[in-house]
Amino acid sequence: MSSVRRISMAIVGLSFVVQKLGNLLTEEANLLSEVKDPVEQMQIMLKGINSFLRRMDATQEADEELCSLRADIRNIAYDAEDVIDSFILKVASIRRRGVQSVIKRYACYFNEWMLLCEVGLEIEAIKRRIICIWRTYGIGPPLEGEMSTQPPLRLPESRRRSDPDPNEEDDIIGMEEEVEALVEQLMKPEERCCVIAIVGMGGLGKTTLAKRVYSHNTIKPRFECGAWVYVSEQHRTRDILKEILERIDTSTKEEMESYDDDDDDDENMGDESLGLKIYQQLNDKRYLIVLDDIWTKEVWDDLKSAFPDGKNGSKILVTTRSINVAWHVDPQGRHHTPRFLTSEESWELLRRKAFPENGDADRSYSTVKENLGRQMVQYCSGLPLAIVVIGGLLATKEEEYGWQVVSNNIVNAQVGVEKILALSYCDLPYHLKPCFLYMGIFPANFDISTSKLYRLWIAEGLIPLETLGDDVTVEDIAEVYLQELVQRCMVQICRSHFDGRMKTCRLHDSIRELCLQKASEENFLKIFDSRNSRDVNPSTSSSSPPFRRHAVHFVHDWYVSNKHHHSSNRHLRSLLFFNPLSKWRPGMENRRVKPIYRDFKLLRVLDLEDVHIGCLPEEIGKLIHLRYLGLRRSFVNYIPASVGNLKCLQTLDLKNSPGIIGPHNPVVIVSNVIWKMEQLRHLFLPSYGHSFHLRLQTLRKLQTLWGIEAGRWMEEGGGLDNFTSLRKLGLRSITTSSQQMNQILEKSSSMTSLKSLSLSICNPSDPTQKFPDLERLSNFSSLRTLQLYGMLQSLPCKFPPYITKLTLVFSRLSSDPMLTLEGLPNLSSLVLGMLTYMGDKMVCSSEGFPQLRFMRLEGLHQLQDWEVKEAAMPKLKRLEIENCYRLKMIPDGLVSVGTLKELEIRRMPREFENRVGLRGEDHYKVSHIPSITVLFTLDQN
C-alpha cells in the first residue's frame, strides 16, 4: 500500500512537469528553437517513466524498490523545469538591455549563444540521469496511447452528475437526543451567563451538533440576539470581536467601519474598544454566542471581558477539542461530549453518502456491498468524519470489485481513523491529488472563492490547458475537478450561488491536517505563520529540494524581512499572502515587499490581495514567468509600463474596493500595455481610474473583462468582435447615446459564450443620465446574469430568455417592476438596489417568481406598502431588506412562504424592527424563519 501511494504521487509531479515542458515548447518556441530537439527528447523520456509508473499504479504491482524512484523523479522534474525557466529568464534579460549599436547587437547574440550552450549541457546532464533510471528499471518509451499526460476528461458525463445541494443540511445520525438535551440546557433560566462546551476529537461532529442546536426552532425566540463565529487554531482576536460585533451591533455602518482604523498604533487598545462595544450591546439583552473551534485558553482570556451576564438566561456555546480549555472557560459550566456512532448508525451514514439519493434515486445496492460496507465502518470507530469520507470514496465505485479493493485496504492493514482519512487521499485519481494539496495553501476555516481557486489551479498548471468543444474551457474542467473532490467528501461547500453553482468552499480541520501532511511530504507547499513564529508544516529533511510554493498567513512583514527565505528559495514558483494586519499603511509596505520582485524571479503566482503596497515598482516587469498577479484591494495607484513584459500572464486582478475615492481607494493609473499580454484570460480593472484608452484587441483569449470603461477600444482593431470567448463582461462609464449602446448590445449579443453582463452609465446616480432603449437585451440567448446601473426609461418588455440573476440599481422606475419581473421563468436571484423604484406600493402576484431563491430590496426610499400574494415566490430561501425606511411592515404573505430560511434586516427604523421582534405585532409573519438578523438600526430621524 505504501509503495503504491508513493508511486501515485510521483505520477502527479512527473505529469505536471511533462505537461509544462510541452507548454514551454509551444509558448517559447522562438527562444527554445536551438535546443528544441533535446527538450523534446527529454520530454519523451519523462513520459516513458510516467507511463511505467501509471501501469504500476493501475495494477498495484509495486514493491519497496520502486519507492526509491520517488526522490529521483521529483528532483529530475524540478531540475528540468528550473533549467528551462532560468534560460528563458536570462535570454529575456539580455534582450531587454537593447541593441542600440552593432557591437551591442553582436554582443547580445554572443551572450544568447553562450546561454544556449549552457542550457544544452544542462539538458544533456538531465537526459543522462533519465537514461540511468530507464536502464535500472527496464523502462522504455511510452506505449501507444499513453502519450497524453492527462487522464481522459469525461466532462459531459461529469457534468450530468448531480451537483451537491447547496442547501443540504448536515447529516444528523444518532444526534437527535443530544440536540434536545443541549436545547434544554440553553433554554434554562439562570442568573448568570453560563457556558456550555461541546468537547471532543476532530471529526466527531461538534460543529454539526452546534449548528443544529443554534438553528433549532425553539432557540431563536428565546434569545434577543445571537452570533456564530469560527475561531480556529489560527486567529486574530480583533477579527473575532469584529465578527461578533457585526452580528449584534445596532449602530450605523459608518461607526462599524471606523474600528478598522482605530488604535492602529496599539492593537490591544483597539481590541479593548471592540470588547467594550460588544459588552454595551449585550448588557441589557438575553443573548446566545457560539464560539466554534477554540484551541487554547488564551483565546477565551482575550474574549471573556466582552460578555456580560446580561439578562437572565444568556448563554455561550463553545466547541473545542480540549477538555482543559472547556474547564478553563467556565469551571461551573456544562460539558457535553458527542458520542460515537453505533454500528447501525455508522452503516446508515455510510449508506447515505455512498448512495446519495439526490444523485441516483434509483441506484440500489447489493447484499455484497452492504456486507462490505458494514465491515468497513467497524474500522471507523464510530467517527462521523471518517465514515463520511469513506462514503464519498465508495460513491465513486460502481462495481462490487471497487468496494472489495477499498475493504481489503482497510481490513487487511487494520488501519485506524487517521489512515482511513489518508486512504481517501490515496484513492484520488492522480490528476486530483495536486488540486487537493493546493487547497492547503489557504488558512484554516477560510472560505475559499471557487472562481479564484480555479484561476490559481490553471496558473499553476494543475489543469490541462485545452478546451473540449466550442463551449467547454479549462475553467469548466477546473469546476468539474472541484465537484469531484466535493462528491468524494474531501471538500465542503460553504456557499452556493442561487443557480446551484459553488461559490465558496473549505476543508474540514482534520482533512486540512491530512492535506498539509501530504503537501509537506511531497515538498508541495510550505506555510508561514509569523504571529506564532513557527512553520505550520512539519519540518522536512535538509536534503530535500526547497518548497516551490509559499503561503504567508496573516502578518507578512516577518516573512519579507527574513532574508533566509529569500536566499534559500530562489526557485520559488508561487507566493500568496492572506489576511495582513490592517495597520499597515500605504507608502511603508512597498519598501518591505520590494525584495519579492528582486529575489523570486521564477514566480508564476504572486497574490498580494489585501496587502497595502501602495505603489507597484518597475521591477514587477522582471517576473516574466507570472501567470497570476493578484492585486485586489492592495491600494495600488499606478500600474507601470513594465507589466507589459508579463506576456505569460493569465490573470490580472486590479479590482479595488467599492466606495468613495480616497487614501484607501485611490484612482488607479493603468499604463497602456495590457495588449501585450496575449495569454490573458481574466482581466479585472479598478473601479476608479481611466481605462477607456487601453488597447485590448490582441486579447483574444479573454474569458473575463471586468471594470473596463466604454471607449475607443470597442471600435479599434475589430473592437468587441475580438472577444468571442468572453463569458463575463463588465462595462462602466457608458455614454447615454443610442449609438454607443446599440453598438455594445449588438456586438455583445453575438458573443455566444457570454454568461454575465454588467452595464453602468456615466454617473449612474445622476437622474439626468438615462439608459437608451434596451430592447436588444432579448437577443442574448446565452446570458444568465445581468446587472444594470443607471436610470431606465422603463423595463425592457423582454429580457434574455434564460436569465437567472438580475440586479437593478438607480433605475428610478415609476411603475411597479414586479409586474414584469415576476414572469421571468428562470429567475433565481433578484436585487432591486438603491432608488430602483420610486413608487410607494409593490405587489408580488400569486404564482409569480416561480424559481426565485433570493431577493434583496435596498434603498427603495418611497416604498411604503409591499404586498405578497399567496403562492408567490414558492421557493424563496433568503430575503434581505435594507434602508427602505418608509416601508411600514413585513408583508402578510411571507407567512405562506415556508421555504424561507433567512431574513436579514439592515438599516431599518427601530419601529419596523420592533414589529418583527419577539413581542411585535408582525412576529407571527416571520416566526417560521430559522435565521433572522437585524443590523445597523436607523434612529427615528
Short mmCIF file of N, CA and C in Angstrom, two decimals, residues 558-676:
data_model
loop_
_atom_site.label_atom_id
_atom_site.label_comp_id
_atom_site.label_asym_id
_atom_site.label_seq_id
_atom_site.Cartn_x
_atom_site.Cartn_y
_atom_site.Cartn_z
N TRP A 558 7.21 39.89 8.72
CA TRP A 558 8.21 38.94 9.21
C TRP A 558 8.77 38.11 8.07
N TYR A 559 7.92 37.72 7.15
CA TYR A 559 8.37 36.89 6.03
C TYR A 559 9.29 37.67 5.09
N VAL A 560 8.84 38.86 4.67
CA VAL A 560 9.63 39.58 3.66
C VAL A 560 10.92 40.14 4.24
N SER A 561 10.99 40.27 5.57
CA SER A 561 12.23 40.78 6.18
C SER A 561 13.21 39.67 6.52
N ASN A 562 12.78 38.40 6.38
CA ASN A 562 13.64 37.26 6.70
C ASN A 562 14.44 36.89 5.45
N LYS A 563 15.68 37.27 5.40
CA LYS A 563 16.49 37.08 4.20
C LYS A 563 16.77 35.61 3.93
N HIS A 564 16.66 34.77 4.96
CA HIS A 564 16.90 33.34 4.74
C HIS A 564 15.90 32.76 3.75
N HIS A 565 14.63 33.20 3.87
CA HIS A 565 13.61 32.72 2.95
C HIS A 565 13.97 33.08 1.51
N HIS A 566 14.58 34.24 1.35
CA HIS A 566 14.88 34.71 0.00
C HIS A 566 16.08 33.97 -0.59
N SER A 567 17.14 33.83 0.20
CA SER A 567 18.36 33.23 -0.32
C SER A 567 18.20 31.75 -0.59
N SER A 568 17.36 31.05 0.17
CA SER A 568 17.24 29.60 0.03
C SER A 568 16.07 29.19 -0.85
N ASN A 569 15.36 30.15 -1.42
CA ASN A 569 14.18 29.81 -2.21
C ASN A 569 14.16 30.56 -3.54
N ARG A 570 15.30 30.61 -4.18
CA ARG A 570 15.39 31.30 -5.46
C ARG A 570 14.50 30.65 -6.52
N HIS A 571 14.17 29.38 -6.33
CA HIS A 571 13.37 28.67 -7.32
C HIS A 571 11.89 28.66 -6.97
N LEU A 572 11.48 29.55 -6.08
CA LEU A 572 10.08 29.63 -5.67
C LEU A 572 9.19 29.94 -6.88
N ARG A 573 8.06 29.21 -6.98
CA ARG A 573 7.15 29.42 -8.10
C ARG A 573 5.86 30.13 -7.70
N SER A 574 5.46 30.03 -6.43
CA SER A 574 4.19 30.64 -6.01
C SER A 574 4.35 31.27 -4.64
N LEU A 575 3.79 32.46 -4.50
CA LEU A 575 3.84 33.18 -3.23
C LEU A 575 2.49 33.87 -3.02
N LEU A 576 1.82 33.50 -1.95
CA LEU A 576 0.49 34.04 -1.67
C LEU A 576 0.43 34.54 -0.24
N PHE A 577 -0.18 35.72 -0.05
CA PHE A 577 -0.36 36.31 1.27
C PHE A 577 -1.85 36.30 1.63
N PHE A 578 -2.12 36.10 2.93
CA PHE A 578 -3.50 36.06 3.40
C PHE A 578 -3.68 36.92 4.64
N ASN A 579 -4.72 37.75 4.61
CA ASN A 579 -5.20 38.50 5.77
C ASN A 579 -4.12 39.26 6.51
N PRO A 580 -3.43 40.19 5.86
CA PRO A 580 -2.44 41.00 6.57
C PRO A 580 -3.11 41.96 7.53
N LEU A 581 -2.36 42.42 8.52
CA LEU A 581 -2.92 43.34 9.51
C LEU A 581 -3.32 44.66 8.87
N SER A 582 -4.44 45.20 9.31
CA SER A 582 -4.96 46.42 8.71
C SER A 582 -4.11 47.64 9.04
N LYS A 583 -3.24 47.54 10.05
CA LYS A 583 -2.49 48.73 10.44
C LYS A 583 -1.33 49.05 9.48
N TRP A 584 -1.07 48.17 8.52
CA TRP A 584 -0.08 48.50 7.50
C TRP A 584 -0.58 49.65 6.67
N ARG A 585 0.27 50.66 6.49
CA ARG A 585 -0.16 51.88 5.81
C ARG A 585 0.47 51.97 4.42
N PRO A 586 -0.26 52.55 3.46
CA PRO A 586 0.33 52.76 2.13
C PRO A 586 1.59 53.60 2.23
N GLY A 587 2.59 53.27 1.43
CA GLY A 587 3.83 54.03 1.42
C GLY A 587 4.93 53.35 2.20
N MET A 588 4.56 52.55 3.21
CA MET A 588 5.56 51.86 4.01
C MET A 588 5.83 50.45 3.49
N GLU A 589 4.81 49.84 2.88
CA GLU A 589 4.92 48.44 2.53
C GLU A 589 5.77 48.19 1.30
N ASN A 590 5.75 49.10 0.34
CA ASN A 590 6.47 48.86 -0.90
C ASN A 590 7.94 48.60 -0.65
N ARG A 591 8.51 49.33 0.32
CA ARG A 591 9.92 49.13 0.65
C ARG A 591 10.16 47.72 1.18
N ARG A 592 9.18 47.19 1.91
CA ARG A 592 9.36 45.87 2.52
C ARG A 592 9.12 44.73 1.53
N VAL A 593 8.17 44.91 0.64
CA VAL A 593 7.86 43.81 -0.28
C VAL A 593 8.70 43.86 -1.54
N LYS A 594 9.48 44.91 -1.73
CA LYS A 594 10.29 45.05 -2.94
C LYS A 594 11.25 43.88 -3.16
N PRO A 595 11.81 43.28 -2.10
CA PRO A 595 12.68 42.11 -2.33
C PRO A 595 12.00 40.95 -3.05
N ILE A 596 10.69 40.88 -2.98
CA ILE A 596 9.97 39.81 -3.67
C ILE A 596 10.25 39.87 -5.17
N TYR A 597 10.15 41.08 -5.73
CA TYR A 597 10.35 41.24 -7.17
C TYR A 597 11.81 40.98 -7.56
N ARG A 598 12.71 41.22 -6.60
CA ARG A 598 14.14 41.08 -6.89
C ARG A 598 14.61 39.64 -6.76
N ASP A 599 14.13 38.93 -5.74
CA ASP A 599 14.70 37.64 -5.39
C ASP A 599 13.96 36.44 -5.99
N PHE A 600 12.67 36.58 -6.24
CA PHE A 600 11.88 35.42 -6.68
C PHE A 600 11.51 35.60 -8.16
N LYS A 601 12.48 35.51 -9.02
CA LYS A 601 12.27 35.85 -10.43
C LYS A 601 11.61 34.73 -11.24
N LEU A 602 11.43 33.56 -10.64
CA LEU A 602 10.79 32.46 -11.36
C LEU A 602 9.33 32.29 -10.94
N LEU A 603 8.79 33.27 -10.23
CA LEU A 603 7.41 33.16 -9.75
C LEU A 603 6.43 33.03 -10.90
N ARG A 604 5.46 32.15 -10.71
CA ARG A 604 4.33 32.01 -11.63
C ARG A 604 3.05 32.56 -11.03
N VAL A 605 2.96 32.52 -9.71
CA VAL A 605 1.79 33.05 -9.00
C VAL A 605 2.27 34.01 -7.93
N LEU A 606 1.74 35.23 -7.95
CA LEU A 606 2.00 36.22 -6.91
C LEU A 606 0.67 36.85 -6.53
N ASP A 607 0.23 36.57 -5.31
CA ASP A 607 -1.06 37.08 -4.85
C ASP A 607 -0.82 38.01 -3.68
N LEU A 608 -1.04 39.31 -3.91
CA LEU A 608 -0.85 40.34 -2.88
C LEU A 608 -2.20 40.95 -2.49
N GLU A 609 -3.27 40.18 -2.62
CA GLU A 609 -4.59 40.68 -2.28
C GLU A 609 -4.62 41.14 -0.82
N ASP A 610 -5.14 42.36 -0.60
CA ASP A 610 -5.27 42.97 0.72
C ASP A 610 -3.92 43.35 1.35
N VAL A 611 -2.83 43.27 0.60
CA VAL A 611 -1.54 43.75 1.09
C VAL A 611 -1.37 45.19 0.60
N HIS A 612 -1.28 46.13 1.50
CA HIS A 612 -1.33 47.54 1.13
C HIS A 612 0.02 48.02 0.64
N ILE A 613 0.34 47.75 -0.62
CA ILE A 613 1.67 48.06 -1.13
C ILE A 613 1.76 49.46 -1.71
N GLY A 614 0.64 50.11 -1.99
CA GLY A 614 0.66 51.50 -2.42
C GLY A 614 1.13 51.70 -3.85
N CYS A 615 2.35 51.33 -4.13
CA CYS A 615 2.91 51.57 -5.46
C CYS A 615 3.53 50.29 -5.99
N LEU A 616 3.26 49.98 -7.23
CA LEU A 616 3.84 48.80 -7.87
C LEU A 616 5.10 49.25 -8.60
N PRO A 617 6.28 48.73 -8.24
CA PRO A 617 7.53 49.22 -8.84
C PRO A 617 7.75 48.67 -10.23
N GLU A 618 8.68 49.27 -10.95
CA GLU A 618 9.02 48.82 -12.29
C GLU A 618 9.56 47.40 -12.29
N GLU A 619 10.15 46.97 -11.16
CA GLU A 619 10.74 45.63 -11.09
C GLU A 619 9.73 44.52 -11.31
N ILE A 620 8.45 44.81 -11.20
CA ILE A 620 7.44 43.78 -11.42
C ILE A 620 7.57 43.19 -12.81
N GLY A 621 8.07 43.98 -13.75
CA GLY A 621 8.21 43.53 -15.13
C GLY A 621 9.28 42.47 -15.32
N LYS A 622 10.10 42.21 -14.30
CA LYS A 622 11.13 41.19 -14.40
C LYS A 622 10.59 39.79 -14.10
N LEU A 623 9.39 39.71 -13.56
CA LEU A 623 8.81 38.40 -13.23
C LEU A 623 8.09 37.85 -14.46
N ILE A 624 8.86 37.54 -15.49
CA ILE A 624 8.26 37.24 -16.79
C ILE A 624 7.53 35.90 -16.83
N HIS A 625 7.70 35.07 -15.81
CA HIS A 625 7.02 33.79 -15.78
C HIS A 625 5.64 33.87 -15.13
N LEU A 626 5.27 35.04 -14.63
CA LEU A 626 4.00 35.16 -13.91
C LEU A 626 2.82 34.74 -14.78
N ARG A 627 1.97 33.90 -14.20
CA ARG A 627 0.69 33.55 -14.81
C ARG A 627 -0.47 34.20 -14.05
N TYR A 628 -0.23 34.50 -12.79
CA TYR A 628 -1.31 35.07 -11.94
C TYR A 628 -0.72 36.21 -11.12
N LEU A 629 -1.32 37.39 -11.24
CA LEU A 629 -0.92 38.55 -10.44
C LEU A 629 -2.16 39.11 -9.77
N GLY A 630 -2.26 38.91 -8.46
CA GLY A 630 -3.42 39.36 -7.71
C GLY A 630 -3.10 40.60 -6.90
N LEU A 631 -3.74 41.72 -7.24
CA LEU A 631 -3.52 42.99 -6.55
C LEU A 631 -4.84 43.57 -6.05
N ARG A 632 -5.81 42.72 -5.83
CA ARG A 632 -7.12 43.18 -5.40
C ARG A 632 -7.02 43.85 -4.02
N ARG A 633 -7.61 45.04 -3.90
CA ARG A 633 -7.61 45.80 -2.65
C ARG A 633 -6.19 45.98 -2.08
N SER A 634 -5.23 46.18 -2.95
CA SER A 634 -3.85 46.37 -2.49
C SER A 634 -3.46 47.85 -2.42
N PHE A 635 -4.41 48.75 -2.67
CA PHE A 635 -4.19 50.20 -2.62
C PHE A 635 -3.18 50.67 -3.67
N VAL A 636 -2.99 49.88 -4.72
CA VAL A 636 -2.08 50.27 -5.79
C VAL A 636 -2.68 51.46 -6.54
N ASN A 637 -1.87 52.48 -6.80
CA ASN A 637 -2.37 53.65 -7.52
C ASN A 637 -1.75 53.82 -8.90
N TYR A 638 -0.80 52.94 -9.24
CA TYR A 638 -0.15 53.08 -10.55
C TYR A 638 0.32 51.70 -11.01
N ILE A 639 -0.01 51.35 -12.25
CA ILE A 639 0.45 50.11 -12.87
C ILE A 639 1.47 50.50 -13.92
N PRO A 640 2.77 50.23 -13.69
CA PRO A 640 3.82 50.72 -14.59
C PRO A 640 3.80 50.01 -15.94
N ALA A 641 4.48 50.63 -16.90
CA ALA A 641 4.53 50.07 -18.25
C ALA A 641 5.28 48.75 -18.29
N SER A 642 6.11 48.48 -17.29
CA SER A 642 6.89 47.25 -17.30
C SER A 642 6.03 46.00 -17.18
N VAL A 643 4.77 46.13 -16.74
CA VAL A 643 3.91 44.93 -16.66
C VAL A 643 3.66 44.38 -18.07
N GLY A 644 3.93 45.17 -19.08
CA GLY A 644 3.80 44.67 -20.44
C GLY A 644 4.75 43.53 -20.76
N ASN A 645 5.80 43.36 -19.91
CA ASN A 645 6.74 42.25 -20.11
C ASN A 645 6.14 40.91 -19.67
N LEU A 646 5.02 40.95 -18.94
CA LEU A 646 4.44 39.72 -18.39
C LEU A 646 3.57 39.05 -19.45
N LYS A 647 4.21 38.55 -20.46
CA LYS A 647 3.49 38.04 -21.63
C LYS A 647 2.83 36.68 -21.39
N CYS A 648 3.18 36.02 -20.28
CA CYS A 648 2.56 34.72 -19.95
C CYS A 648 1.37 34.88 -19.01
N LEU A 649 1.08 36.11 -18.61
CA LEU A 649 0.05 36.34 -17.59
C LEU A 649 -1.32 35.86 -18.07
N GLN A 650 -1.99 35.11 -17.21
CA GLN A 650 -3.34 34.63 -17.49
C GLN A 650 -4.40 35.39 -16.71
N THR A 651 -4.06 35.81 -15.48
CA THR A 651 -4.99 36.55 -14.64
C THR A 651 -4.31 37.81 -14.12
N LEU A 652 -4.95 38.96 -14.33
CA LEU A 652 -4.52 40.23 -13.76
C LEU A 652 -5.70 40.81 -13.01
N ASP A 653 -5.59 40.85 -11.69
CA ASP A 653 -6.70 41.28 -10.85
C ASP A 653 -6.33 42.59 -10.17
N LEU A 654 -6.92 43.69 -10.66
CA LEU A 654 -6.67 45.03 -10.11
C LEU A 654 -7.91 45.58 -9.42
N LYS A 655 -8.87 44.74 -9.17
CA LYS A 655 -10.14 45.20 -8.63
C LYS A 655 -9.92 45.82 -7.25
N ASN A 656 -10.56 46.97 -7.04
CA ASN A 656 -10.44 47.62 -5.73
C ASN A 656 -11.78 47.62 -5.02
N SER A 657 -11.78 48.19 -3.82
CA SER A 657 -12.98 48.15 -3.01
C SER A 657 -14.01 49.14 -3.53
N PRO A 658 -15.30 48.79 -3.43
CA PRO A 658 -16.33 49.78 -3.75
C PRO A 658 -16.37 50.85 -2.68
N GLY A 659 -16.76 52.05 -3.04
CA GLY A 659 -16.83 53.13 -2.08
C GLY A 659 -16.30 54.41 -2.66
N ILE A 660 -16.11 55.39 -1.80
CA ILE A 660 -15.66 56.70 -2.27
C ILE A 660 -14.16 56.68 -2.53
N ILE A 661 -13.72 57.56 -3.40
CA ILE A 661 -12.30 57.68 -3.69
C ILE A 661 -11.61 58.34 -2.51
N GLY A 662 -10.46 57.82 -2.13
CA GLY A 662 -9.72 58.38 -1.02
C GLY A 662 -8.42 57.63 -0.84
N PRO A 663 -7.72 57.86 0.31
CA PRO A 663 -6.43 57.20 0.55
C PRO A 663 -6.53 55.68 0.48
N HIS A 664 -7.69 55.14 0.90
CA HIS A 664 -7.85 53.69 0.90
C HIS A 664 -8.52 53.20 -0.39
N ASN A 665 -8.82 54.08 -1.29
CA ASN A 665 -9.43 53.71 -2.57
C ASN A 665 -8.94 54.68 -3.64
N PRO A 666 -7.66 54.59 -4.01
CA PRO A 666 -7.09 55.60 -4.90
C PRO A 666 -7.56 55.42 -6.33
N VAL A 667 -7.48 56.53 -7.09
CA VAL A 667 -7.65 56.44 -8.54
C VAL A 667 -6.42 55.72 -9.09
N VAL A 668 -6.64 54.70 -9.88
CA VAL A 668 -5.54 53.87 -10.35
C VAL A 668 -5.21 54.23 -11.80
N ILE A 669 -3.96 54.52 -12.06
CA ILE A 669 -3.49 54.80 -13.41
C ILE A 669 -2.91 53.51 -13.99
N VAL A 670 -3.47 53.07 -15.09
CA VAL A 670 -3.04 51.82 -15.72
C VAL A 670 -2.33 52.15 -17.03
N SER A 671 -1.08 51.76 -17.15
CA SER A 671 -0.32 52.01 -18.38
C SER A 671 -0.93 51.22 -19.54
N ASN A 672 -0.84 51.80 -20.72
CA ASN A 672 -1.47 51.20 -21.90
C ASN A 672 -0.57 50.11 -22.49
N VAL A 673 -0.41 49.03 -21.73
CA VAL A 673 0.45 47.93 -22.18
C VAL A 673 -0.26 46.58 -22.03
N ILE A 674 -1.51 46.62 -21.61
CA ILE A 674 -2.24 45.36 -21.37
C ILE A 674 -2.30 44.52 -22.64
N TRP A 675 -2.32 45.18 -23.79
CA TRP A 675 -2.46 44.48 -25.07
C TRP A 675 -1.32 43.51 -25.34
N LYS A 676 -0.19 43.68 -24.66
CA LYS A 676 0.95 42.80 -24.87
C LYS A 676 0.76 41.43 -24.22
#
